[in-house]
Amino acid sequence: MARRAKGAGAETAGGLLLIAPPAIYALLLLAAPLLLLLTYSFLTDGYLEILREFTWANYSEAWTNPLYRGVMLRSLGVSALVTAATVLLAFPVAYFVSFHVDPARKSTWLFLITIPFWTSYLIRVFLWKVILGYNGVMNAGLMKLGIITEPLTFLLYNVNSVIITLAHAYAPFAILPIFVALEKIDRSLLEASQDLGESKIVSFLRVTLPLAMPGVVAAVLIVFIPTIGDYVTPQLVGGPEGRMVANLIQLQYLRLDNYPLGSALAISAMGIVAVISLIFLLLTRRYIRGPK
Amino acid sequence: MIPKTPPASAPTMIEFRDVHKWYGDYHALRGINATIREGEFFSLLGPSGCGKTTLLRTIAGFEGISEGVVLLDGRDMADVPANKRPTNMVFQSYAIFPHLTVAENVGFGLRRQRLPKAELAGKVEEALTMVGLRGFGARAAHALSGGQRQRVALARALILKPKVLLLDEPLSALDKKMREQMQVELIRLQRQVGITFILVTHDQEEALVMSDRIAVMFEGQIAQLSDAETLYRRPNSRKVADFIGTMNFLPATVLNESDAVVEVEAEGFGRLSFGADQVADDGDAGTAIGFRPEILTLLYEGQAWGDREVSAVVEEVVYYGDMTYYDVRIDGSSKTVRLSARNVFGRPVFDRGVRVRVGWNPGALILFR
């Protein structure tokens, strides 16, 4: 017994040694800046310097100023819509690849789905500008076809274009986890459901969908969490009314040089995302308790 | 107790008429003709790839057929989808829904009947009791053992009172003890509910133990369809004889033949004559006589038998406790044959190298030609 315990101790030490470099890395590059951010958010903004005086003023400004509150709510709304659109569109794609594509071809399909990642995010956003712009592909096409006589202006520089662009950018992130969850479903379960008298549609609702839920939950979180803080897309295609919280933080930091308020906004956004994600996880936990 | 075959006059439950199935170029079912009776325990037995599971799935409705007709209780099943057929299946993997409890699994197919809660719970509990899982309803399905999953799968299928229960290799995932126990329970259950059971298995012993009748399949065709005893005692071809249990073969040459009798010269046995009912197909393996290990009797010293005996030398002894297997070479034959003898208290097992007398019975021999 004693020897085994000693051996286990050595193993633990070895394990700690192995995880030490990434742990230190994560600590320095994630936790430290985060702590700094947290500290800033409680300090007072001087004109060109930061005064070391504790204050709640930044948070009260962030949460009560209608401008900031409005942008925060808009970010949440955009993020929710993007998540809903992405996951709803990703599910049929994942389902098709998992259930209707010849197994030998599945990897090709996955490969094709990831192709958008080959170009930079920035370029993809610019391409949407080309597509949705005043003289863009969409308007030119519709005008050539005679469907419209003058270019549509609601396509670009508003919330719609932000949602379209983000939903496209995050599609593979939603398709892949749903695909994995669908792949894990034993096909005989669907036969069993039909054998027990249920139609294909009801079998989908009673068997496939509940078993795919872990993938759906993962997809929702993977899309929702990063989109709420997205900076590039709203900056490039959002226009004034498509601005989101990240743009506001950038404004505070780099334009107005107000680190404390910027930090308070950042920490608030993070807290809100964390709380929403936790509530979502709690609501869906009965689907994601792992079998086996 | 093994239930005996329901009378041949029992009504037909399933009928296959010249059923063919093609997968692209692969001819999986090659003209299946058979009838399965009401209340029968029927087995489809064969090596993997012989089409037995495909045939079962055509009954369930998971596979369409390319040609022919499948009649279930007199009704053509061609346009009836799987969810509308009066059959239920126990899958090889059991296909227990992992996201549901045991009770939800068992009650899965009842939901469409929209029963009051109490009635549903009562039926589920009744079904669970029938398979020996009373009180397991609230458990998570993924926390069950293999044997318990199997019982849940059975309860889930039987609760719908199907006309036919289909079992796709249901015991292959269980260990030996559990398998033997489940065999007996399945027989008991079949007699209790009285419906037709169709079992797919590659285990000939399982088929012999459980079935009223067995269809042995090779390469998409039924090679022989009969009750267990006929299958074992009177295989109609060398292939079936080889697949079911152990069969010894000794080369022979035909001397004379008439309509009723074939006379042969067999290695070790000399001149023998066979009635027409003792002749089976040799499948191009050459004319030979065949016999099961237990139908030749090793005679101990002083034991009387009569003139139908040959002498032999024991070359190998395999002791099994209740039985002993002997590989013996009958004088004048080129190869050894395997004999079995029940061990009896007070009588020693024969040693290797010993010369023994072997008693035989002409009626139990089969001629393959």
CSV table of C-alpha atoms in Angstrom, one decimal, chain A residues 191, chain B residues 23 29 44-60 62-63 89 91-92 166-169 199-202 217:
chain,number,residue,atom,x,y,z
A,191,GLU,CA,-35.0,1.7,-36.3
B,23,TYR,CA,-27.7,-4.9,-52.9
B,29,LEU,CA,-31.5,-13.4,-50.7
B,44,LEU,CA,-32.9,-18.6,-38.8
B,45,LEU,CA,-29.5,-20.2,-38.4
B,46,GLY,CA,-26.4,-19.7,-40.5
B,47,PRO,CA,-22.9,-18.4,-40.7
B,48,SER,CA,-22.4,-14.6,-40.9
B,49,GLY,CA,-23.2,-13.2,-44.3
B,50,CYS,CA,-25.8,-15.9,-45.1
B,51,GLY,CA,-28.7,-13.5,-45.3
B,52,LYS,CA,-30.4,-14.5,-42.1
B,53,THR,CA,-30.4,-11.0,-40.6
B,54,THR,CA,-31.5,-9.5,-44.0
B,55,LEU,CA,-34.4,-11.9,-44.0
B,56,LEU,CA,-35.4,-10.9,-40.5
B,57,ARG,CA,-35.2,-7.2,-41.5
B,58,THR,CA,-37.5,-7.8,-44.4
B,59,ILE,CA,-40.1,-9.0,-41.9
B,60,ALA,CA,-39.6,-6.0,-39.7
B,62,PHE,CA,-36.3,-2.2,-42.5
B,63,GLU,CA,-35.3,-3.8,-45.8
B,89,MET,CA,-37.8,-6.5,-32.7
B,91,PHE,CA,-32.0,-5.6,-31.7
B,92,GLN,CA,-28.6,-7.1,-31.5
B,166,LEU,CA,-38.2,-10.7,-34.0
B,167,LEU,CA,-34.9,-11.4,-32.2
B,168,ASP,CA,-31.7,-10.5,-33.9
B,169,GLU,CA,-28.9,-12.4,-32.3
B,199,LEU,CA,-34.7,-15.8,-33.8
B,200,VAL,CA,-31.7,-15.1,-35.8
B,201,THR,CA,-28.5,-16.8,-34.6
B,202,HIS,CA,-25.2,-18.2,-35.8
B,217,MET,CA,-29.3,-20.7,-44.4
